């Protein structure tokens, strides 16, 4: 089969890590007889430099026409006045929000599991880690505070800022359905996270999740308040299978979840719409301070490409081969700087990519 992929290298370490992920896809193509073709698309700071906006209509259209999108990262140092001394809707991150909204990518999947090989990098105590954890956060991605009306004005002479948090039944239902479908393929347990003791939007969230749950009698569902969830994630992460939550809570909890896996450099993500189309990106950012030095960890992006194989192309066997190759490289003791520990072999971005490619069979 031939698959067309829109590739968005973006800013900072984005181009380096995306390059390695494409090498991995090419290797998968070679071994399993597929063809991946790439169209490069600008987004973020590099697009601002060229076109004055973080995402052009043409770029969005190219992404839309592809079978899937692979993204590195966007954004730079906040001190970078060229990108940041402008209205918020013209900054690099606005490109990311615009592509999520523009492509209708309402479900953001962020898996967090502990590689045995990296257990020593996990900041939790061994008795908490036990034999490891494996959870996935399903974050609503195109609603809530991120996309509500906002403005700043003077009220009685006092500067006042307003952000609005809105969720419709429809928005909640479609992401809840994704979470239950995913749970059916895992341990059949959904923890829906909200702040129903305070927020109306959370009370509606809870009601709709309970309605959706009726269609999945095999799935156990429970509801947890977001503050308690933040605590439970570090106290007992093994209790979780699928965490379903709204946009802002998911943003915060997914950083916390990534940290307990030892390094944010290992975490992949997928953002999906109603169909099989998706955008795949590492959970980490553009890390401008280490860009261009061949020290960034490409594994999160490579694992994101593996998610693309599963969710957009239905190539489970191929995705598995990538995951196995990553595990093997780690088991053989190769580490990028972010996950380096004593007695291991330190390698750069390019070398890590090569090692993983060689182990795909
Ligand atoms: C993420 C990031 C983005 C978000 C930022 C860069 C806008 O933190 O993907 O988690 O908040 O969604
Ligand atoms: Mg975030």
Tab-separated table of C-alpha atoms and ligand atoms in Angstrom:
chain	number	residue	atom	x	y	z
A	1	UNK	CA	0.000	0.000	0.000
A	2	UNK	CA	0.991	3.598	-0.529
A	3	UNK	CA	0.409	6.022	2.351
A	4	UNK	CA	0.813	9.788	2.038
A	5	UNK	CA	2.043	11.514	5.154
A	6	UNK	CA	2.145	15.256	5.775
A	7	UNK	CA	5.318	15.871	7.730
A	8	UNK	CA	5.623	18.922	9.962
A	9	UNK	CA	9.164	19.152	11.300
A	10	UNK	CA	8.395	22.440	13.112
A	11	UNK	CA	10.901	24.178	15.350
A	12	UNK	CA	13.745	23.407	17.740
A	13	UNK	CA	14.552	19.684	17.820
A	14	UNK	CA	11.494	18.964	15.627
A	15	UNK	CA	13.360	18.498	12.310
A	16	UNK	CA	15.964	16.132	13.831
A	17	UNK	CA	13.515	13.825	15.552
A	18	UNK	CA	11.053	13.758	12.662
A	19	UNK	CA	13.878	12.788	10.299
A	20	UNK	CA	14.596	9.702	12.413
A	21	UNK	CA	10.905	8.780	12.576
A	22	UNK	CA	10.735	8.945	8.761
A	23	UNK	CA	13.797	6.680	8.513
A	24	UNK	CA	11.998	4.209	10.744
A	25	UNK	CA	8.872	4.357	8.560
A	26	UNK	CA	11.017	3.830	5.463
A	27	UNK	CA	12.585	0.795	7.078
A	28	UNK	CA	9.112	-0.562	7.966
A	29	UNK	CA	8.151	0.007	4.328
A	30	UNK	CA	11.203	-1.919	3.108
A	31	UNK	CA	10.659	-4.878	5.406
A	32	UNK	CA	6.871	-5.150	5.066
A	33	UNK	CA	6.394	-3.911	1.504
A	34	UNK	CA	4.703	-0.539	1.993
A	35	UNK	CA	5.394	2.841	0.475
A	36	UNK	CA	5.328	5.977	2.584
A	37	UNK	CA	5.484	9.283	0.744
A	38	UNK	CA	6.073	12.551	2.564
A	39	UNK	CA	5.000	16.117	1.920
A	40	UNK	CA	6.689	18.679	4.112
A	41	UNK	CA	4.488	21.316	5.722
A	42	UNK	CA	5.533	24.421	7.679
A	43	UNK	CA	3.989	25.174	11.036
A	44	UNK	CA	5.011	27.180	14.088
A	45	UNK	CA	7.945	29.577	14.233
A	46	UNK	CA	9.382	28.474	10.888
A	47	UNK	CA	6.049	29.325	9.251
A	48	UNK	CA	5.992	32.722	11.001
A	49	UNK	CA	9.443	33.446	9.576
A	50	UNK	CA	8.321	32.563	6.054
A	51	UNK	CA	4.687	33.661	5.931
A	52	UNK	CA	4.043	35.786	9.012
A	53	UNK	CA	1.511	33.305	10.423
A	54	UNK	CA	2.044	30.023	12.334
A	55	UNK	CA	-0.176	28.009	9.964
A	56	UNK	CA	-1.253	28.977	6.466
A	57	UNK	CA	-4.506	27.798	4.873
A	58	UNK	CA	-2.434	25.934	2.272
A	59	UNK	CA	-0.519	24.101	4.992
A	60	UNK	CA	-3.764	23.068	6.683
A	61	UNK	CA	-5.137	21.910	3.331
A	62	UNK	CA	-2.048	19.804	2.594
A	63	UNK	CA	-2.390	18.177	6.000
A	64	UNK	CA	-6.084	17.541	5.412
A	65	UNK	CA	-5.446	15.839	2.089
A	66	UNK	CA	-2.868	13.440	3.496
A	67	UNK	CA	-3.573	10.041	5.055
A	68	UNK	CA	-1.976	11.123	8.339
A	69	UNK	CA	0.216	13.851	9.812
A	70	UNK	CA	3.551	13.440	11.571
A	71	UNK	CA	4.615	16.388	13.700
A	72	UNK	CA	7.858	17.153	15.519
A	73	UNK	CA	7.248	20.152	17.772
A	74	UNK	CA	6.588	23.863	17.499
A	75	UNK	CA	7.653	26.864	19.524
A	76	UNK	CA	10.822	28.532	20.665
A	77	UNK	CA	12.247	30.353	23.626
A	78	UNK	CA	9.640	32.713	25.031
A	79	UNK	CA	12.313	35.436	24.874
A	80	UNK	CA	12.329	35.086	21.076
A	81	UNK	CA	10.658	38.389	20.329
A	82	UNK	CA	10.186	37.667	16.616
A	83	UNK	CA	7.755	34.875	17.510
A	84	UNK	CA	6.394	36.036	20.847
A	85	UNK	CA	6.081	39.840	20.828
A	86	UNK	CA	2.932	39.492	18.746
A	87	UNK	CA	-0.758	38.801	19.380
A	88	UNK	CA	-1.337	35.349	20.961
A	89	UNK	CA	-3.085	34.062	17.817
A	90	UNK	CA	0.091	34.670	15.785
A	91	UNK	CA	2.507	32.784	18.062
A	92	UNK	CA	3.915	29.352	17.162
A	93	UNK	CA	1.621	27.428	19.557
A	94	UNK	CA	-1.426	28.979	17.883
A	95	UNK	CA	-0.504	26.926	14.799
A	96	UNK	CA	-0.835	23.760	16.853
A	97	UNK	CA	-4.232	24.755	18.212
A	98	UNK	CA	-5.365	25.765	14.713
A	99	UNK	CA	-4.392	22.453	13.142
A	100	UNK	CA	-6.072	20.491	15.961
A	101	UNK	CA	-9.277	22.471	15.492
A	102	UNK	CA	-9.007	22.675	11.695
A	103	UNK	CA	-8.658	18.923	11.305
A	104	UNK	CA	-11.276	18.139	13.959
A	105	UNK	CA	-8.799	16.180	16.096
A	106	UNK	CA	-10.925	15.952	19.214
A	107	UNK	CA	-9.357	12.887	20.831
A	108	UNK	CA	-5.790	13.062	22.064
A	109	UNK	CA	-4.309	9.746	23.149
A	110	UNK	CA	-1.279	9.904	25.412
A	111	UNK	CA	0.000	6.548	26.577
A	112	UNK	CA	2.251	6.451	29.651
A	113	UNK	CA	3.943	3.196	30.493
A	114	UNK	CA	7.136	2.281	32.174
A	115	UNK	CA	9.812	0.546	30.102
A	116	UNK	CA	11.400	-2.056	32.440
A	117	UNK	CA	14.754	-0.895	31.114
A	118	UNK	CA	14.137	2.647	32.369
A	119	UNK	CA	12.654	1.811	35.770
A	120	UNK	CA	15.640	3.420	37.493
A	121	UNK	CA	14.759	6.770	35.860
A	122	UNK	CA	11.267	6.687	37.392
A	123	UNK	CA	11.082	9.127	40.317
A	124	UNK	CA	8.609	6.926	42.238
A	125	UNK	CA	9.657	4.449	44.931
A	126	UNK	CA	10.054	0.817	43.820
A	127	UNK	CA	7.196	-0.286	46.107
A	128	UNK	CA	4.888	2.122	44.270
A	129	UNK	CA	6.103	1.094	40.817
A	130	UNK	CA	5.702	-2.622	41.571
A	131	UNK	CA	5.807	-4.455	38.264
A	132	UNK	CA	5.179	-1.237	36.347
A	133	UNK	CA	2.167	0.676	35.057
A	134	UNK	CA	0.561	1.100	31.685
A	135	UNK	CA	-2.079	3.757	31.261
A	136	UNK	CA	-3.399	5.932	28.494
A	137	UNK	CA	-4.852	9.396	28.827
A	138	UNK	CA	-7.658	10.246	26.419
A	139	UNK	CA	-7.769	14.023	26.443
A	140	UNK	CA	-10.505	16.048	24.766
A	141	UNK	CA	-8.563	18.331	22.411
A	142	UNK	CA	-10.794	20.794	20.591
A	143	UNK	CA	-13.066	22.208	23.300
A	144	UNK	CA	-13.089	23.624	26.792
A	145	UNK	CA	-10.957	26.507	27.982
A	146	UNK	CA	-8.591	26.267	25.022
A	147	UNK	CA	-11.248	27.246	22.519
A	148	UNK	CA	-13.749	29.255	24.566
A	149	UNK	CA	-14.209	32.993	24.078
A	150	UNK	CA	-11.592	35.047	25.883
A	151	UNK	CA	-10.753	38.668	26.315
A	152	UNK	CA	-9.051	41.120	28.614
A	153	UNK	CA	-10.675	44.429	29.469
A	154	UNK	CA	-10.810	47.132	32.089
A	155	UNK	CA	-13.775	46.674	34.422
A	156	UNK	CA	-14.261	49.760	36.627
A	157	UNK	CA	-10.674	50.691	35.898
A	158	UNK	CA	-9.312	47.259	36.896
A	159	UNK	CA	-7.745	45.071	34.232
A	160	UNK	CA	-9.785	41.851	34.083
A	161	UNK	CA	-9.280	38.720	31.988
A	162	UNK	CA	-11.975	36.219	31.032
A	163	UNK	CA	-11.647	32.677	29.641
A	164	UNK	CA	-14.697	30.501	29.123
A	165	UNK	CA	-15.076	26.773	29.599
A	166	UNK	CA	-17.845	25.310	27.467
A	167	UNK	CA	-18.665	21.697	26.664
A	168	UNK	CA	-21.627	20.399	24.718
A	169	UNK	CA	-23.087	16.940	25.169
A	170	UNK	CA	-21.953	16.083	21.654
A	171	UNK	CA	-18.331	17.028	22.319
A	172	UNK	CA	-18.280	14.947	25.481
A	173	UNK	CA	-19.998	11.949	23.930
A	174	UNK	CA	-17.668	11.537	20.944
A	175	UNK	CA	-14.494	11.585	23.035
A	176	UNK	CA	-16.063	9.320	25.652
A	177	UNK	CA	-16.908	6.804	22.918
A	178	UNK	CA	-13.243	6.818	21.804
A	179	UNK	CA	-12.131	6.186	25.385
A	180	UNK	CA	-14.514	3.249	25.846
A	181	UNK	CA	-13.524	1.769	22.482
A	182	UNK	CA	-9.880	1.948	23.527
A	183	UNK	CA	-10.684	0.461	26.933
A	184	UNK	CA	-12.343	-2.517	25.188
A	185	UNK	CA	-8.969	-3.361	23.654
A	186	UNK	CA	-7.158	-2.940	26.964
A	187	UNK	CA	-8.086	-3.748	30.569
A	188	UNK	CA	-11.664	-2.483	30.197
A	189	UNK	CA	-11.426	0.193	32.853
A	190	UNK	CA	-12.197	3.884	32.300
A	191	UNK	CA	-11.513	6.518	34.943
A	192	UNK	CA	-13.323	9.677	33.952
A	193	UNK	CA	-11.721	12.740	35.498
A	194	UNK	CA	-13.596	15.964	36.224
A	195	UNK	CA	-14.250	18.646	38.817
A	196	UNK	CA	-17.933	17.884	39.279
A	197	UNK	CA	-17.914	19.221	42.839
A	198	UNK	CA	-17.484	22.723	41.390
A	199	UNK	CA	-18.023	22.990	37.634
A	200	UNK	CA	-21.227	22.688	35.617
A	201	UNK	CA	-19.272	21.512	32.591
A	202	UNK	CA	-17.929	18.667	34.751
A	203	UNK	CA	-21.387	17.688	35.960
A	204	UNK	CA	-22.531	17.413	32.342
A	205	UNK	CA	-19.332	15.505	31.554
A	206	UNK	CA	-20.127	12.951	34.252
A	207	UNK	CA	-23.728	12.534	33.099
A	208	UNK	CA	-22.781	11.961	29.460
A	209	UNK	CA	-19.953	9.562	30.358
A	210	UNK	CA	-22.439	7.512	32.403
A	211	UNK	CA	-24.797	7.398	29.424
A	212	UNK	CA	-22.035	6.244	27.065
A	213	UNK	CA	-20.950	3.658	29.652
A	214	UNK	CA	-24.329	1.889	29.250
A	215	UNK	CA	-23.254	0.847	25.743
A	216	UNK	CA	-20.119	-0.799	27.154
A	217	UNK	CA	-21.347	-3.091	29.942
A	218	UNK	CA	-18.003	-4.905	30.041
A	219	UNK	CA	-16.126	-1.730	30.902
A	220	UNK	CA	-15.824	-0.644	34.535
A	221	UNK	CA	-16.180	3.097	34.837
A	222	UNK	CA	-15.389	5.294	37.757
A	223	UNK	CA	-15.249	9.034	38.258
A	224	UNK	CA	-12.413	10.818	39.967
A	225	UNK	CA	-11.944	14.476	40.790
A	226	UNK	CA	-8.976	16.027	39.019
A	227	UNK	CA	-7.139	17.104	42.188
A	228	UNK	CA	-7.422	13.604	43.600
A	229	UNK	CA	-6.261	12.168	40.254
A	230	UNK	CA	-3.106	14.296	40.382
A	231	UNK	CA	-2.389	12.719	43.754
A	232	UNK	CA	-3.359	9.160	42.781
A	233	UNK	CA	-1.052	9.265	39.738
A	234	UNK	CA	1.996	9.467	41.970
A	235	UNK	CA	0.571	7.370	44.819
A	236	UNK	CA	-0.752	4.441	42.842
A	237	UNK	CA	-0.449	4.765	39.051
A	238	UNK	CA	-1.150	1.048	38.647
A	239	UNK	CA	-4.850	1.592	39.398
A	240	UNK	CA	-5.329	3.300	36.007
A	241	UNK	CA	-6.025	1.864	32.581
A	242	UNK	CA	-7.797	4.564	30.513
A	243	UNK	CA	-8.080	8.085	31.927
A	244	UNK	CA	-10.716	10.140	30.119
A	245	UNK	CA	-10.721	13.878	30.681
A	246	UNK	CA	-11.319	17.349	29.264
A	247	UNK	CA	-8.745	19.498	27.501
A	248	UNK	CA	-7.091	21.492	30.298
A	249	UNK	CA	-7.126	18.709	32.903
A	250	UNK	CA	-5.649	16.384	30.270
A	251	UNK	CA	-2.888	18.850	29.470
A	252	UNK	CA	-1.816	18.975	33.100
A	253	UNK	CA	-2.272	15.308	33.992
A	254	UNK	CA	-0.452	14.115	30.874
A	255	UNK	CA	2.706	16.015	31.840
A	256	UNK	CA	2.500	14.457	35.280
A	257	UNK	CA	1.952	11.003	33.798
A	258	UNK	CA	4.898	11.443	31.456
A	259	UNK	CA	7.227	12.364	34.273
A	260	UNK	CA	6.574	9.167	36.205
A	261	UNK	CA	7.714	7.150	33.196
A	262	UNK	CA	11.188	8.572	33.716
A	263	UNK	CA	11.526	10.819	30.697
A	264	UNK	CA	9.167	12.893	28.622
A	265	UNK	CA	11.487	11.972	25.727
A	266	UNK	CA	9.817	8.556	25.491
A	267	UNK	CA	6.153	9.488	25.187
A	268	UNK	CA	4.188	9.357	21.974
A	269	UNK	CA	0.749	10.732	21.217
A	270	UNK	CA	-2.017	10.523	18.662
A	271	UNK	CA	-4.742	13.075	17.964
A	272	UNK	CA	-7.686	11.579	16.134
A	273	UNK	CA	-10.888	12.677	14.486
A	274	UNK	CA	-14.056	10.680	13.848
A	275	UNK	CA	-12.412	8.601	11.090
A	276	UNK	CA	-8.986	6.954	10.946
A	277	UNK	CA	-7.218	10.208	10.239
A	278	UNK	CA	-4.782	11.440	12.858
A	279	UNK	CA	-1.894	13.675	13.779
A	280	UNK	CA	0.990	12.004	15.568
A	281	UNK	CA	3.527	13.831	17.684
A	282	UNK	CA	5.791	13.331	20.670
A	283	UNK	CA	4.342	14.586	23.959
A	284	UNK	CA	7.397	16.741	24.591
A	285	UNK	CA	8.048	20.181	23.172
A	286	UNK	CA	10.593	21.721	20.809
A	287	UNK	CA	13.441	21.959	23.379
A	288	UNK	CA	15.148	24.895	21.589
A	289	UNK	CA	18.074	24.846	24.025
A	290	UNK	CA	19.297	21.473	22.726
A	291	UNK	CA	18.300	21.868	19.067
A	292	UNK	CA	20.825	21.084	16.344
A	293	UNK	CA	23.244	19.262	18.650
A	294	UNK	CA	22.311	15.669	17.824
A	295	UNK	CA	21.433	14.958	21.458
A	296	UNK	CA	17.601	14.932	21.404
A	297	UNK	CA	15.810	11.662	22.045
A	298	UNK	CA	13.914	10.619	18.881
A	299	UNK	CA	12.088	7.716	20.566
A	300	UNK	CA	8.855	9.583	21.389
A	301	UNK	CA	8.510	10.594	17.736
A	302	UNK	CA	9.385	7.099	16.530
A	303	UNK	CA	6.750	5.635	18.870
A	304	UNK	CA	4.294	8.260	17.565
A	305	UNK	CA	4.963	6.962	14.053
A	306	UNK	CA	4.181	3.497	15.436
A	307	UNK	CA	0.846	4.832	16.724
A	308	UNK	CA	0.193	6.124	13.207
A	309	UNK	CA	0.736	2.618	11.852
A	310	UNK	CA	-1.856	1.284	14.309
A	311	UNK	CA	-4.531	3.961	14.382
A	312	UNK	CA	-4.472	5.394	10.855
A	313	UNK	CA	-3.159	2.517	8.729
A	314	UNK	CA	-4.303	-0.552	10.653
A	315	UNK	CA	-0.765	-1.960	10.473
A	316	UNK	CA	-0.593	-3.525	13.939
A	317	UNK	CA	2.157	-6.002	13.121
A	318	UNK	CA	4.368	-3.238	11.760
A	319	UNK	CA	3.702	-1.023	14.806
A	320	UNK	CA	4.618	-3.932	17.040
A	321	UNK	CA	7.899	-4.364	15.147
A	322	UNK	CA	8.810	-0.733	15.869
A	323	UNK	CA	7.976	-1.099	19.563
A	324	UNK	CA	10.003	-4.281	19.820
A	325	UNK	CA	12.957	-2.594	18.101
A	326	UNK	CA	12.844	0.306	20.595
A	327	UNK	CA	12.717	-2.090	23.543
A	328	UNK	CA	15.603	-4.073	22.116
A	329	UNK	CA	17.812	-1.025	21.685
A	330	UNK	CA	17.114	-0.031	25.288
A	331	UNK	CA	17.762	-3.573	26.515
A	332	UNK	CA	21.117	-3.498	24.716
A	333	UNK	CA	21.993	-0.466	26.823
A	334	UNK	CA	21.827	2.376	24.302
A	335	UNK	CA	20.632	5.685	25.740
A	336	UNK	CA	20.267	9.280	24.601
A	337	UNK	CA	21.440	11.909	27.095
A	338	UNK	CA	18.011	12.428	28.725
A	339	UNK	CA	17.744	8.769	29.778
A	340	UNK	CA	21.453	8.075	30.263
A	341	UNK	CA	22.538	6.215	33.400
A	342	UNK	CA	25.784	4.685	34.619
A	343	UNK	CA	27.183	1.780	32.616
A	344	UNK	CA	25.024	2.484	29.539
A	345	UNK	CA	26.152	3.561	26.074
A	346	UNK	CA	25.384	7.157	25.228
A	347	UNK	CA	24.320	7.807	21.633
A	348	UNK	CA	23.037	10.804	19.690
A	349	UNK	CA	19.770	11.355	17.834
A	350	UNK	CA	20.946	9.991	14.482
A	351	UNK	CA	22.628	6.932	15.981
A	352	UNK	CA	19.540	6.104	18.050
A	353	UNK	CA	17.448	6.263	14.888
A	354	UNK	CA	19.866	3.974	13.040
A	355	UNK	CA	19.980	1.432	15.865
A	356	UNK	CA	16.185	1.211	15.929
A	357	UNK	CA	15.971	0.885	12.109
A	358	UNK	CA	18.481	-1.967	12.118
A	359	UNK	CA	16.337	-3.904	14.599
A	360	UNK	CA	13.102	-3.705	12.641
A	361	UNK	CA	12.325	-7.023	11.053
B	1	LIG	C1	0.475	19.991	24.750
B	1	LIG	C2	1.061	21.378	24.837
B	1	LIG	C3	0.112	22.335	24.154
B	1	LIG	C4	-1.213	22.244	24.875
B	1	LIG	C5	0.610	23.792	24.096
B	1	LIG	C6	1.947	23.885	23.389
B	1	LIG	C7	-0.385	24.724	23.464
B	1	LIG	O1	1.295	21.717	26.153
B	1	LIG	O2	0.290	19.489	23.622
B	1	LIG	O3	0.214	19.396	25.791
B	1	LIG	O4	-1.384	22.883	25.930
B	1	LIG	O5	-2.092	21.517	24.407
B	2	LIG	MG1	0.940	20.144	27.542
